[in-house]
mmCIF file with all atom_site columns, C-alpha atoms in Angstrom:
data_model
loop_
_atom_site.group_PDB
_atom_site.id
_atom_site.type_symbol
_atom_site.label_atom_id
_atom_site.label_alt_id
_atom_site.label_comp_id
_atom_site.label_asym_id
_atom_site.label_entity_id
_atom_site.label_seq_id
_atom_site.pdbx_PDB_ins_code
_atom_site.Cartn_x
_atom_site.Cartn_y
_atom_site.Cartn_z
_atom_site.occupancy
_atom_site.B_iso_or_equiv
_atom_site.pdbx_formal_charge
_atom_site.auth_seq_id
_atom_site.auth_comp_id
_atom_site.auth_asym_id
_atom_site.auth_atom_id
_atom_site.pdbx_PDB_model_num
ATOM 1   C CA . MET A 1 1   ? -0.126  0.366   0.049  1.00 42.00 ? 17  MET A CA 1
ATOM 2   C CA . PRO A 1 2   ? 1.105   3.984   -0.449 1.00 43.00 ? 18  PRO A CA 1
ATOM 3   C CA . LEU A 1 3   ? 2.337   4.449   3.202  1.00 48.00 ? 19  LEU A CA 1
ATOM 4   C CA . GLY A 1 4   ? 2.790   7.985   1.854  1.00 46.00 ? 20  GLY A CA 1
ATOM 5   C CA . LYS A 1 5   ? -1.192  7.991   1.997  1.00 45.00 ? 21  LYS A CA 1
ATOM 6   C CA . ALA A 1 6   ? -1.551  5.453   5.096  1.00 43.00 ? 22  ALA A CA 1
ATOM 7   C CA . GLN A 1 7   ? -4.058  8.449   6.495  1.00 41.00 ? 23  GLN A CA 1
ATOM 8   C CA . THR A 1 8   ? -6.347  7.458   4.187  1.00 42.00 ? 24  THR A CA 1
ATOM 9   C CA . TYR A 1 9   ? -6.505  4.201   5.016  1.00 44.00 ? 25  TYR A CA 1
ATOM 10  C CA . ASN A 1 10  ? -7.470  1.832   7.700  1.00 84.00 ? 26  ASN A CA 1
ATOM 11  C CA . ASP A 1 11  ? -5.509  -0.843  7.612  1.00 91.00 ? 27  ASP A CA 1
ATOM 12  C CA . ILE A 1 12  ? -1.460  0.270   8.097  1.00 92.00 ? 28  ILE A CA 1
ATOM 13  C CA . ASN A 1 13  ? 1.550   -2.088  7.088  1.00 93.00 ? 29  ASN A CA 1
ATOM 14  C CA . GLY A 1 14  ? 4.773   -2.434  5.998  1.00 95.00 ? 30  GLY A CA 1
ATOM 15  C CA . ILE A 1 15  ? 8.150   0.497   6.570  1.00 97.00 ? 31  ILE A CA 1
ATOM 16  C CA . ILE A 1 16  ? 6.737   4.011   7.012  1.00 97.00 ? 32  ILE A CA 1
ATOM 17  C CA . SER A 1 17  ? 9.504   6.064   5.516  1.00 96.00 ? 33  SER A CA 1
ATOM 18  C CA . SER A 1 18  ? 7.991   9.673   5.263  1.00 96.00 ? 34  SER A CA 1
ATOM 19  C CA . ASN A 1 19  ? 6.650   11.595  7.223  1.00 97.00 ? 35  ASN A CA 1
ATOM 20  C CA . ILE A 1 20  ? 2.068   10.859  7.787  1.00 95.00 ? 36  ILE A CA 1
ATOM 21  C CA . THR A 1 21  ? -0.046  11.957  10.309 1.00 96.00 ? 37  THR A CA 1
ATOM 22  C CA . LEU A 1 22  ? -3.381  8.941   11.531 1.00 96.00 ? 38  LEU A CA 1
ATOM 23  C CA . ALA A 1 23  ? -6.079  11.554  11.113 1.00 95.00 ? 39  ALA A CA 1
ATOM 24  C CA . LYS A 1 24  ? -9.275  10.540  13.207 1.00 94.00 ? 40  LYS A CA 1
ATOM 25  C CA . ALA A 1 25  ? -11.511 11.628  10.460 1.00 92.00 ? 41  ALA A CA 1
ATOM 26  C CA . ASN A 1 26  ? -10.118 8.589   8.426  1.00 90.00 ? 42  ASN A CA 1
ATOM 27  C CA . GLY A 1 27  ? -9.841  6.413   11.579 1.00 88.00 ? 43  GLY A CA 1
ATOM 28  C CA . PRO A 1 28  ? -10.867 3.685   13.017 1.00 94.00 ? 44  PRO A CA 1
ATOM 29  C CA . TYR A 1 29  ? -6.992  1.921   12.428 1.00 95.00 ? 45  TYR A CA 1
ATOM 30  C CA . LEU A 1 30  ? -5.583  -1.263  13.011 1.00 95.00 ? 46  LEU A CA 1
ATOM 31  C CA . ILE A 1 31  ? -1.309  -1.442  12.677 1.00 96.00 ? 47  ILE A CA 1
ATOM 32  C CA . HIS A 1 32  ? -0.197  -4.972  11.522 1.00 94.00 ? 48  HIS A CA 1
ATOM 33  C CA . GLN A 1 33  ? 4.050   -4.735  11.277 1.00 96.00 ? 49  GLN A CA 1
ATOM 34  C CA . VAL A 1 34  ? 4.522   -1.304  10.470 1.00 97.00 ? 50  VAL A CA 1
ATOM 35  C CA . ILE A 1 35  ? 8.190   0.485   11.232 1.00 98.00 ? 51  ILE A CA 1
ATOM 36  C CA . VAL A 1 36  ? 8.224   3.649   11.103 1.00 98.00 ? 52  VAL A CA 1
ATOM 37  C CA . SER A 1 37  ? 12.038  4.609   9.834  1.00 97.00 ? 53  SER A CA 1
ATOM 38  C CA . ALA A 1 38  ? 14.943  6.918   11.534 1.00 97.00 ? 54  ALA A CA 1
ATOM 39  C CA . GLY A 1 39  ? 13.958  10.244  10.535 1.00 96.00 ? 55  GLY A CA 1
ATOM 40  C CA . ALA A 1 40  ? 10.033  9.482   9.584  1.00 97.00 ? 56  ALA A CA 1
ATOM 41  C CA . THR A 1 41  ? 7.707   11.147  11.914 1.00 98.00 ? 57  THR A CA 1
ATOM 42  C CA . LEU A 1 42  ? 4.344   9.170   12.644 1.00 98.00 ? 58  LEU A CA 1
ATOM 43  C CA . THR A 1 43  ? 1.677   11.419  14.162 1.00 98.00 ? 59  THR A CA 1
ATOM 44  C CA . ILE A 1 44  ? -1.968  10.318  15.290 1.00 98.00 ? 60  ILE A CA 1
ATOM 45  C CA . GLU A 1 45  ? -4.292  13.273  16.227 1.00 97.00 ? 61  GLU A CA 1
ATOM 46  C CA . ALA A 1 46  ? -6.601  13.262  19.028 1.00 98.00 ? 62  ALA A CA 1
ATOM 47  C CA . GLY A 1 47  ? -9.595  11.897  19.355 1.00 97.00 ? 63  GLY A CA 1
ATOM 48  C CA . ALA A 1 48  ? -8.166  8.662   16.838 1.00 97.00 ? 64  ALA A CA 1
ATOM 49  C CA . SER A 1 49  ? -8.367  5.383   17.590 1.00 95.00 ? 65  SER A CA 1
ATOM 50  C CA . VAL A 1 50  ? -5.500  2.605   16.418 1.00 96.00 ? 66  VAL A CA 1
ATOM 51  C CA . SER A 1 51  ? -5.644  -0.714  17.057 1.00 95.00 ? 67  SER A CA 1
ATOM 52  C CA . ILE A 1 52  ? -2.256  -3.234  17.090 1.00 95.00 ? 68  ILE A CA 1
ATOM 53  C CA . ASP A 1 53  ? -2.478  -6.713  16.400 1.00 92.00 ? 69  ASP A CA 1
ATOM 54  C CA . GLY A 1 54  ? 1.267   -6.978  15.347 1.00 95.00 ? 70  GLY A CA 1
ATOM 55  C CA . TYR A 1 55  ? 3.733   -4.278  16.381 1.00 96.00 ? 71  TYR A CA 1
ATOM 56  C CA . LEU A 1 56  ? 4.383   -0.906  15.838 1.00 98.00 ? 72  LEU A CA 1
ATOM 57  C CA . GLN A 1 57  ? 8.026   -0.089  15.740 1.00 98.00 ? 73  GLN A CA 1
ATOM 58  C CA . VAL A 1 58  ? 9.595   3.316   16.401 1.00 98.00 ? 74  VAL A CA 1
ATOM 59  C CA . GLU A 1 59  ? 12.921  3.917   14.414 1.00 98.00 ? 75  GLU A CA 1
ATOM 60  C CA . GLY A 1 60  ? 11.903  7.878   14.020 1.00 97.00 ? 76  GLY A CA 1
ATOM 61  C CA . THR A 1 61  ? 9.970   9.745   15.951 1.00 98.00 ? 77  THR A CA 1
ATOM 62  C CA . LEU A 1 62  ? 6.147   8.507   17.006 1.00 98.00 ? 78  LEU A CA 1
ATOM 63  C CA . ILE A 1 63  ? 3.830   11.965  17.955 1.00 98.00 ? 79  ILE A CA 1
ATOM 64  C CA . ALA A 1 64  ? 0.137   10.724  19.428 1.00 98.00 ? 80  ALA A CA 1
ATOM 65  C CA . ARG A 1 65  ? -0.662  13.720  21.664 1.00 98.00 ? 81  ARG A CA 1
ATOM 66  C CA . GLY A 1 66  ? -4.151  13.700  22.421 1.00 97.00 ? 82  GLY A CA 1
ATOM 67  C CA . SER A 1 67  ? -6.369  16.295  24.711 1.00 95.00 ? 83  SER A CA 1
ATOM 68  C CA . GLY A 1 68  ? -8.390  16.115  27.778 1.00 89.00 ? 84  GLY A CA 1
ATOM 69  C CA . ASN A 1 69  ? -11.477 16.039  25.679 1.00 92.00 ? 85  ASN A CA 1
ATOM 70  C CA . GLU A 1 70  ? -9.814  13.258  23.541 1.00 96.00 ? 86  GLU A CA 1
ATOM 71  C CA . LYS A 1 71  ? -7.550  11.004  23.981 1.00 96.00 ? 87  LYS A CA 1
ATOM 72  C CA . VAL A 1 72  ? -5.911  9.169   21.700 1.00 98.00 ? 88  VAL A CA 1
ATOM 73  C CA . TYR A 1 73  ? -6.449  5.483   21.618 1.00 96.00 ? 89  TYR A CA 1
ATOM 74  C CA . PHE A 1 74  ? -4.488  2.603   21.577 1.00 96.00 ? 90  PHE A CA 1
ATOM 75  C CA . ASN A 1 75  ? -6.619  -0.211  21.633 1.00 92.00 ? 91  ASN A CA 1
ATOM 76  C CA . TYR A 1 76  ? -5.984  -4.460  22.173 1.00 86.00 ? 92  TYR A CA 1
ATOM 77  C CA . GLY A 1 77  ? -5.091  -6.499  18.992 1.00 80.00 ? 93  GLY A CA 1
ATOM 78  C CA . GLY A 1 78  ? -3.096  -8.975  20.560 1.00 86.00 ? 94  GLY A CA 1
ATOM 79  C CA . GLY A 1 79  ? 0.551   -6.103  19.758 1.00 94.00 ? 95  GLY A CA 1
ATOM 80  C CA . SER A 1 80  ? 3.278   -4.446  21.636 1.00 96.00 ? 96  SER A CA 1
ATOM 81  C CA . ILE A 1 81  ? 4.722   -0.438  20.470 1.00 98.00 ? 97  ILE A CA 1
ATOM 82  C CA . LYS A 1 82  ? 8.734   -0.585  21.020 1.00 98.00 ? 98  LYS A CA 1
ATOM 83  C CA . ILE A 1 83  ? 10.598  3.256   20.928 1.00 98.00 ? 99  ILE A CA 1
ATOM 84  C CA . GLU A 1 84  ? 13.887  2.176   19.437 1.00 97.00 ? 100 GLU A CA 1
ATOM 85  C CA . ALA A 1 85  ? 17.092  3.533   20.723 1.00 96.00 ? 101 ALA A CA 1
ATOM 86  C CA . THR A 1 86  ? 17.067  5.333   17.442 1.00 96.00 ? 102 THR A CA 1
ATOM 87  C CA . SER A 1 87  ? 13.936  7.024   18.075 1.00 96.00 ? 103 SER A CA 1
ATOM 88  C CA . THR A 1 88  ? 14.033  10.852  18.986 1.00 93.00 ? 104 THR A CA 1
ATOM 89  C CA . ASN A 1 89  ? 11.704  13.015  20.708 1.00 95.00 ? 105 ASN A CA 1
ATOM 90  C CA . SER A 1 90  ? 8.536   10.604  21.047 1.00 98.00 ? 106 SER A CA 1
ATOM 91  C CA . LEU A 1 91  ? 5.695   11.481  22.942 1.00 98.00 ? 107 LEU A CA 1
ATOM 92  C CA . ILE A 1 92  ? 2.751   10.041  24.088 1.00 98.00 ? 108 ILE A CA 1
ATOM 93  C CA . GLU A 1 93  ? -0.060  12.790  25.920 1.00 98.00 ? 109 GLU A CA 1
ATOM 94  C CA . ASN A 1 94  ? -3.348  12.447  26.922 1.00 98.00 ? 110 ASN A CA 1
ATOM 95  C CA . ALA A 1 95  ? -3.295  8.399   25.636 1.00 98.00 ? 111 ALA A CA 1
ATOM 96  C CA . ILE A 1 96  ? -5.130  5.621   27.044 1.00 97.00 ? 112 ILE A CA 1
ATOM 97  C CA . ILE A 1 97  ? -2.989  2.098   25.927 1.00 96.00 ? 113 ILE A CA 1
ATOM 98  C CA . ASN A 1 98  ? -5.026  -1.146  26.884 1.00 94.00 ? 114 ASN A CA 1
ATOM 99  C CA . TYR A 1 99  ? -3.772  -4.107  26.523 1.00 93.00 ? 115 TYR A CA 1
ATOM 100 C CA . ILE A 1 100 ? -0.993  -3.170  24.520 1.00 96.00 ? 116 ILE A CA 1
ATOM 101 C CA . PRO A 1 101 ? 2.684   -3.594  26.111 1.00 96.00 ? 117 PRO A CA 1
ATOM 102 C CA . VAL A 1 102 ? 5.087   -0.156  25.757 1.00 98.00 ? 118 VAL A CA 1
ATOM 103 C CA . SER A 1 103 ? 9.009   -1.475  25.491 1.00 97.00 ? 119 SER A CA 1
ATOM 104 C CA . VAL A 1 104 ? 11.483  2.248   25.487 1.00 97.00 ? 120 VAL A CA 1
ATOM 105 C CA . ASP A 1 105 ? 14.730  2.145   24.236 1.00 96.00 ? 121 ASP A CA 1
ATOM 106 C CA . GLY A 1 106 ? 14.687  6.057   22.705 1.00 93.00 ? 122 GLY A CA 1
ATOM 107 C CA . ALA A 1 107 ? 14.337  9.449   24.013 1.00 92.00 ? 123 ALA A CA 1
ATOM 108 C CA . THR A 1 108 ? 10.424  9.885   24.404 1.00 97.00 ? 124 THR A CA 1
ATOM 109 C CA . THR A 1 109 ? 8.580   11.387  26.663 1.00 98.00 ? 125 THR A CA 1
ATOM 110 C CA . ILE A 1 110 ? 4.844   9.352   27.978 1.00 98.00 ? 126 ILE A CA 1
ATOM 111 C CA . LYS A 1 111 ? 2.761   11.588  30.164 1.00 98.00 ? 127 LYS A CA 1
ATOM 112 C CA . ASN A 1 112 ? -0.901  12.293  31.070 1.00 98.00 ? 128 ASN A CA 1
ATOM 113 C CA . SER A 1 113 ? -2.029  8.600   29.911 1.00 97.00 ? 129 SER A CA 1
ATOM 114 C CA . TYR A 1 114 ? -3.195  5.326   30.919 1.00 97.00 ? 130 TYR A CA 1
ATOM 115 C CA . LEU A 1 115 ? -1.478  2.361   30.521 1.00 97.00 ? 131 LEU A CA 1
ATOM 116 C CA . LYS A 1 116 ? -2.258  -1.676  30.494 1.00 94.00 ? 132 LYS A CA 1
ATOM 117 C CA . GLY A 1 117 ? -0.514  -4.019  29.214 1.00 89.00 ? 133 GLY A CA 1
ATOM 118 C CA . PHE A 1 118 ? -1.345  -7.808  28.478 1.00 88.00 ? 134 PHE A CA 1
ATOM 119 C CA . GLN A 1 119 ? -0.947  -10.971 30.218 1.00 87.00 ? 135 GLN A CA 1
ATOM 120 C CA . GLY A 1 120 ? 2.388   -12.118 30.471 1.00 87.00 ? 136 GLY A CA 1
ATOM 121 C CA . GLN A 1 121 ? 3.596   -9.100  29.381 1.00 91.00 ? 137 GLN A CA 1
ATOM 122 C CA . THR A 1 122 ? 5.269   -6.411  31.106 1.00 95.00 ? 138 THR A CA 1
ATOM 123 C CA . THR A 1 123 ? 2.997   -2.933  31.223 1.00 96.00 ? 139 THR A CA 1
ATOM 124 C CA . LEU A 1 124 ? 6.193   -1.144  30.386 1.00 98.00 ? 140 LEU A CA 1
ATOM 125 C CA . THR A 1 125 ? 9.430   -1.312  30.124 1.00 97.00 ? 141 THR A CA 1
ATOM 126 C CA . VAL A 1 126 ? 12.858  1.107   29.865 1.00 97.00 ? 142 VAL A CA 1
ATOM 127 C CA . ASN A 1 127 ? 15.524  -0.446  28.565 1.00 96.00 ? 143 ASN A CA 1
ATOM 128 C CA . GLY A 1 128 ? 17.813  3.098   27.840 1.00 92.00 ? 144 GLY A CA 1
ATOM 129 C CA . ASN A 1 129 ? 18.445  6.652   27.322 1.00 94.00 ? 145 ASN A CA 1
ATOM 130 C CA . SER A 1 130 ? 17.152  9.310   29.671 1.00 95.00 ? 146 SER A CA 1
ATOM 131 C CA . PRO A 1 131 ? 12.801  8.678   29.196 1.00 97.00 ? 147 PRO A CA 1
ATOM 132 C CA . THR A 1 132 ? 10.543  10.631  31.119 1.00 98.00 ? 148 THR A CA 1
ATOM 133 C CA . ILE A 1 133 ? 7.349   9.035   32.217 1.00 98.00 ? 149 ILE A CA 1
ATOM 134 C CA . SER A 1 134 ? 5.276   11.418  34.189 1.00 98.00 ? 150 SER A CA 1
ATOM 135 C CA . GLY A 1 135 ? 1.298   11.921  35.162 1.00 98.00 ? 151 GLY A CA 1
ATOM 136 C CA . ASN A 1 136 ? 0.510   8.735   34.562 1.00 98.00 ? 152 ASN A CA 1
ATOM 137 C CA . THR A 1 137 ? -1.897  6.124   36.014 1.00 97.00 ? 153 THR A CA 1
ATOM 138 C CA . ILE A 1 138 ? -0.167  2.258   34.576 1.00 97.00 ? 154 ILE A CA 1
ATOM 139 C CA . LYS A 1 139 ? -1.503  -0.804  35.397 1.00 95.00 ? 155 LYS A CA 1
ATOM 140 C CA . GLY A 1 140 ? 0.329   -4.342  35.483 1.00 93.00 ? 156 GLY A CA 1
ATOM 141 C CA . THR A 1 141 ? -1.358  -7.550  34.576 1.00 89.00 ? 157 THR A CA 1
ATOM 142 C CA . LEU A 1 142 ? -1.512  -11.346 35.081 1.00 85.00 ? 158 LEU A CA 1
ATOM 143 C CA . ASP A 1 143 ? 1.342   -13.169 34.983 1.00 85.00 ? 159 ASP A CA 1
ATOM 144 C CA . THR A 1 144 ? 3.776   -10.305 35.100 1.00 89.00 ? 160 THR A CA 1
ATOM 145 C CA . SER A 1 145 ? 6.754   -9.696  38.431 1.00 91.00 ? 161 SER A CA 1
ATOM 146 C CA . ALA A 1 146 ? 6.343   -5.743  37.904 1.00 95.00 ? 162 ALA A CA 1
ATOM 147 C CA . VAL A 1 147 ? 3.881   -3.095  36.149 1.00 97.00 ? 163 VAL A CA 1
ATOM 148 C CA . ILE A 1 148 ? 7.015   -0.978  35.389 1.00 98.00 ? 164 ILE A CA 1
ATOM 149 C CA . LEU A 1 149 ? 10.684  -3.697  34.391 1.00 97.00 ? 165 LEU A CA 1
ATOM 150 C CA . VAL A 1 150 ? 13.510  -0.978  34.136 1.00 97.00 ? 166 VAL A CA 1
ATOM 151 C CA . SER A 1 151 ? 16.599  -3.297  32.945 1.00 95.00 ? 167 SER A CA 1
ATOM 152 C CA . GLY A 1 152 ? 18.994  0.125   32.075 1.00 94.00 ? 168 GLY A CA 1
ATOM 153 C CA . GLY A 1 153 ? 19.272  3.668   31.366 1.00 94.00 ? 169 GLY A CA 1
ATOM 154 C CA . SER A 1 154 ? 18.189  7.097   33.414 1.00 96.00 ? 170 SER A CA 1
ATOM 155 C CA . PRO A 1 155 ? 14.833  7.397   33.440 1.00 97.00 ? 171 PRO A CA 1
ATOM 156 C CA . THR A 1 156 ? 12.335  10.156  35.439 1.00 98.00 ? 172 THR A CA 1
ATOM 157 C CA . ILE A 1 157 ? 9.206   8.491   36.862 1.00 98.00 ? 173 ILE A CA 1
ATOM 158 C CA . LEU A 1 158 ? 7.397   10.744  38.704 1.00 98.00 ? 174 LEU A CA 1
ATOM 159 C CA . ASN A 1 159 ? 3.941   11.607  39.618 1.00 98.00 ? 175 ASN A CA 1
ATOM 160 C CA . ASN A 1 160 ? 2.490   8.162   38.353 1.00 98.00 ? 176 ASN A CA 1
ATOM 161 C CA . ASN A 1 161 ? -0.037  6.404   39.771 1.00 97.00 ? 177 ASN A CA 1
ATOM 162 C CA . VAL A 1 162 ? 1.146   2.509   39.356 1.00 97.00 ? 178 VAL A CA 1
ATOM 163 C CA . ILE A 1 163 ? -1.631  0.383   39.755 1.00 95.00 ? 179 ILE A CA 1
ATOM 164 C CA . ALA A 1 164 ? -0.835  -3.571  40.959 1.00 92.00 ? 180 ALA A CA 1
ATOM 165 C CA . PHE A 1 165 ? -2.369  -6.844  39.641 1.00 89.00 ? 181 PHE A CA 1
ATOM 166 C CA . VAL A 1 166 ? -4.388  -8.339  41.969 1.00 84.00 ? 182 VAL A CA 1
ATOM 167 C CA . ASP A 1 167 ? -5.038  -12.118 41.980 1.00 77.00 ? 183 ASP A CA 1
ATOM 168 C CA . ASN A 1 168 ? -4.990  -14.666 44.770 1.00 69.00 ? 184 ASN A CA 1
ATOM 169 C CA . GLY A 1 169 ? -6.791  -17.110 43.412 1.00 68.00 ? 185 GLY A CA 1
ATOM 170 C CA . LEU A 1 170 ? -9.657  -16.795 45.692 1.00 63.00 ? 186 LEU A CA 1
ATOM 171 C CA . TYR A 1 171 ? -12.330 -15.007 43.965 1.00 56.00 ? 187 TYR A CA 1
ATOM 172 C CA . PRO A 1 172 ? -14.886 -13.674 44.042 1.00 58.00 ? 188 PRO A CA 1
ATOM 173 C CA . ASN A 1 173 ? -14.479 -13.262 47.216 1.00 62.00 ? 189 ASN A CA 1
ATOM 174 C CA . PRO A 1 174 ? -10.514 -12.190 48.273 1.00 60.00 ? 190 PRO A CA 1
ATOM 175 C CA . PRO A 1 175 ? -9.348  -11.786 51.795 1.00 65.00 ? 191 PRO A CA 1
ATOM 176 C CA . ALA A 1 176 ? -8.494  -8.255  52.029 1.00 64.00 ? 192 ALA A CA 1
ATOM 177 C CA . GLY A 1 177 ? -4.967  -6.863  51.259 1.00 63.00 ? 193 GLY A CA 1
ATOM 178 C CA . MET A 1 178 ? -4.101  -10.709 49.421 1.00 68.00 ? 194 MET A CA 1
ATOM 179 C CA . ASN A 1 179 ? -2.281  -11.046 46.952 1.00 69.00 ? 195 ASN A CA 1
ATOM 180 C CA . ARG A 1 180 ? -0.314  -14.454 46.268 1.00 69.00 ? 196 ARG A CA 1
ATOM 181 C CA . PHE A 1 181 ? -0.270  -14.357 42.665 1.00 70.00 ? 197 PHE A CA 1
ATOM 182 C CA . GLY A 1 182 ? -0.057  -10.595 41.185 1.00 80.00 ? 198 GLY A CA 1
ATOM 183 C CA . SER A 1 183 ? 2.278   -8.125  40.838 1.00 89.00 ? 199 SER A CA 1
ATOM 184 C CA . ALA A 1 184 ? 5.054   -8.273  42.924 1.00 90.00 ? 200 ALA A CA 1
ATOM 185 C CA . ASN A 1 185 ? 6.561   -4.929  42.681 1.00 95.00 ? 201 ASN A CA 1
ATOM 186 C CA . GLY A 1 186 ? 5.594   -0.983  41.363 1.00 96.00 ? 202 GLY A CA 1
ATOM 187 C CA . ILE A 1 187 ? 8.335   -0.807  39.640 1.00 98.00 ? 203 ILE A CA 1
ATOM 188 C CA . HIS A 1 188 ? 11.358  -2.967  39.221 1.00 97.00 ? 204 HIS A CA 1
ATOM 189 C CA . VAL A 1 189 ? 14.921  -2.294  38.785 1.00 97.00 ? 205 VAL A CA 1
ATOM 190 C CA . PHE A 1 190 ? 17.334  -4.207  37.276 1.00 95.00 ? 206 PHE A CA 1
ATOM 191 C CA . ASN A 1 191 ? 20.579  -1.295  36.391 1.00 93.00 ? 207 ASN A CA 1
ATOM 192 C CA . ALA A 1 192 ? 20.249  2.384   36.298 1.00 94.00 ? 208 ALA A CA 1
ATOM 193 C CA . ASN A 1 193 ? 22.862  4.994   35.225 1.00 92.00 ? 209 ASN A CA 1
ATOM 194 C CA . GLY A 1 194 ? 21.025  7.779   37.343 1.00 93.00 ? 210 GLY A CA 1
ATOM 195 C CA . GLY A 1 195 ? 17.382  8.912   37.365 1.00 95.00 ? 211 GLY A CA 1
ATOM 196 C CA . GLU A 1 196 ? 14.972  8.765   39.355 1.00 97.00 ? 212 GLU A CA 1
ATOM 197 C CA . ILE A 1 197 ? 11.053  7.313   40.632 1.00 98.00 ? 213 ILE A CA 1
ATOM 198 C CA . THR A 1 198 ? 9.623   10.660  42.744 1.00 98.00 ? 214 THR A CA 1
ATOM 199 C CA . ASN A 1 199 ? 6.117   11.292  44.099 1.00 98.00 ? 215 ASN A CA 1
ATOM 200 C CA . ASN A 1 200 ? 4.583   8.342   42.958 1.00 98.00 ? 216 ASN A CA 1
ATOM 201 C CA . LYS A 1 201 ? 1.690   6.336   44.180 1.00 98.00 ? 217 LYS A CA 1
ATOM 202 C CA . PHE A 1 202 ? 1.112   2.787   43.773 1.00 97.00 ? 218 PHE A CA 1
ATOM 203 C CA . TYR A 1 203 ? -2.261  1.226   44.281 1.00 94.00 ? 219 TYR A CA 1
ATOM 204 C CA . GLY A 1 204 ? -3.283  -2.147  45.861 1.00 87.00 ? 220 GLY A CA 1
ATOM 205 C CA . PRO A 1 205 ? -1.442  -5.155  47.838 1.00 88.00 ? 221 PRO A CA 1
ATOM 206 C CA . PHE A 1 206 ? 2.290   -5.861  45.824 1.00 89.00 ? 222 PHE A CA 1
ATOM 207 C CA . ARG A 1 207 ? 3.456   -9.551  46.318 1.00 87.00 ? 223 ARG A CA 1
ATOM 208 C CA . ASP A 1 208 ? 6.866   -7.660  47.568 1.00 90.00 ? 224 ASP A CA 1
ATOM 209 C CA . VAL A 1 209 ? 7.433   -4.477  47.240 1.00 92.00 ? 225 VAL A CA 1
ATOM 210 C CA . ALA A 1 210 ? 6.203   -1.079  45.705 1.00 95.00 ? 226 ALA A CA 1
ATOM 211 C CA . VAL A 1 211 ? 9.894   -0.229  44.497 1.00 97.00 ? 227 VAL A CA 1
ATOM 212 C CA . GLU A 1 212 ? 12.876  -2.517  44.309 1.00 96.00 ? 228 GLU A CA 1
ATOM 213 C CA . VAL A 1 213 ? 16.530  -1.397  42.927 1.00 96.00 ? 229 VAL A CA 1
ATOM 214 C CA . ASP A 1 214 ? 19.229  -4.319  42.572 1.00 95.00 ? 230 ASP A CA 1
ATOM 215 C CA . ALA A 1 215 ? 22.089  -1.730  40.773 1.00 92.00 ? 231 ALA A CA 1
ATOM 216 C CA . GLY A 1 216 ? 22.306  1.653   40.322 1.00 88.00 ? 232 GLY A CA 1
ATOM 217 C CA . THR A 1 217 ? 22.374  4.478   41.105 1.00 89.00 ? 233 THR A CA 1
ATOM 218 C CA . LEU A 1 218 ? 18.860  6.984   40.769 1.00 93.00 ? 234 LEU A CA 1
ATOM 219 C CA . LYS A 1 219 ? 17.293  8.623   43.367 1.00 95.00 ? 235 LYS A CA 1
ATOM 220 C CA . VAL A 1 220 ? 13.831  7.016   45.350 1.00 96.00 ? 236 VAL A CA 1
ATOM 221 C CA . SER A 1 221 ? 11.790  9.663   47.537 1.00 97.00 ? 237 SER A CA 1
ATOM 222 C CA . GLY A 1 222 ? 8.387   10.523  47.602 1.00 97.00 ? 238 GLY A CA 1
ATOM 223 C CA . ASN A 1 223 ? 6.485   7.328   46.836 1.00 97.00 ? 239 ASN A CA 1
ATOM 224 C CA . LEU A 1 224 ? 3.386   7.121   48.994 1.00 97.00 ? 240 LEU A CA 1
ATOM 225 C CA . GLU A 1 225 ? 1.860   3.347   49.349 1.00 95.00 ? 241 GLU A CA 1
ATOM 226 C CA . TYR A 1 226 ? -2.330  2.949   49.335 1.00 93.00 ? 242 TYR A CA 1
ATOM 227 C CA . PRO A 1 227 ? -2.316  -1.494  49.409 1.00 88.00 ? 243 PRO A CA 1
ATOM 228 C CA . VAL A 1 228 ? -5.871  -1.694  50.023 1.00 85.00 ? 244 VAL A CA 1
ATOM 229 C CA . GLU A 1 229 ? -6.927  0.775   47.722 1.00 83.00 ? 245 GLU A CA 1
ATOM 230 C CA . ILE A 1 230 ? -7.604  0.457   43.284 1.00 76.00 ? 246 ILE A CA 1
ATOM 231 C CA . LEU A 1 231 ? -7.805  3.078   40.894 1.00 80.00 ? 247 LEU A CA 1
ATOM 232 C CA . ALA A 1 232 ? -10.025 2.616   38.010 1.00 77.00 ? 248 ALA A CA 1
ATOM 233 C CA . PHE A 1 233 ? -8.941  1.907   34.485 1.00 75.00 ? 249 PHE A CA 1
ATOM 234 C CA . PRO A 1 234 ? -11.567 3.541   31.706 1.00 74.00 ? 250 PRO A CA 1
ATOM 235 C CA . THR A 1 235 ? -12.121 0.721   28.770 1.00 65.00 ? 251 THR A CA 1
#
């Protein structure tokens, strides 16, 4: 398909090598296997709805900027979003990312959004660079130990609501505060080279601790836990 005119199609597949925009009026969209090449920008308008059944791999730039009244919607389709190390100035703002795991290697800002991954896949993974993750509500998933996993880089993670996935095998009436098989950590840092985890709120009981740092140096302060409270997540 002519990806230079991708905004006029519902189905999108292949390599994006020039700047394109997915307009709200021409959606909804279904992304199959899409690579945004270095030097190219994929812009998703406020109010646009995008389902991913394969992957959205960003080597260039992704701009998905919603508003308070019109979010950008990334919907479940069994796919994932990966922002590569070559990505520059990618932005996800005022978006709802539902059942789609996000992996960040490049320069990225994710703010004022809702994120929830898919079963067995960490909701948000930071592998490198210095991304800023702020003002979001981020929920864990079944069969993953952490809601946010940091394996490298120097991320700034602040002012987020981080929600444990709670699964104790005793539904529908589990004892309050019990979590046998759900999220172990809100944020698990395997390694970091700076950055900060500050002023985040952690909701629901975590099996281990809200924040665990195995190696590296970063600032951890001002975080609060609410082990018996659960926040709603929009659909």
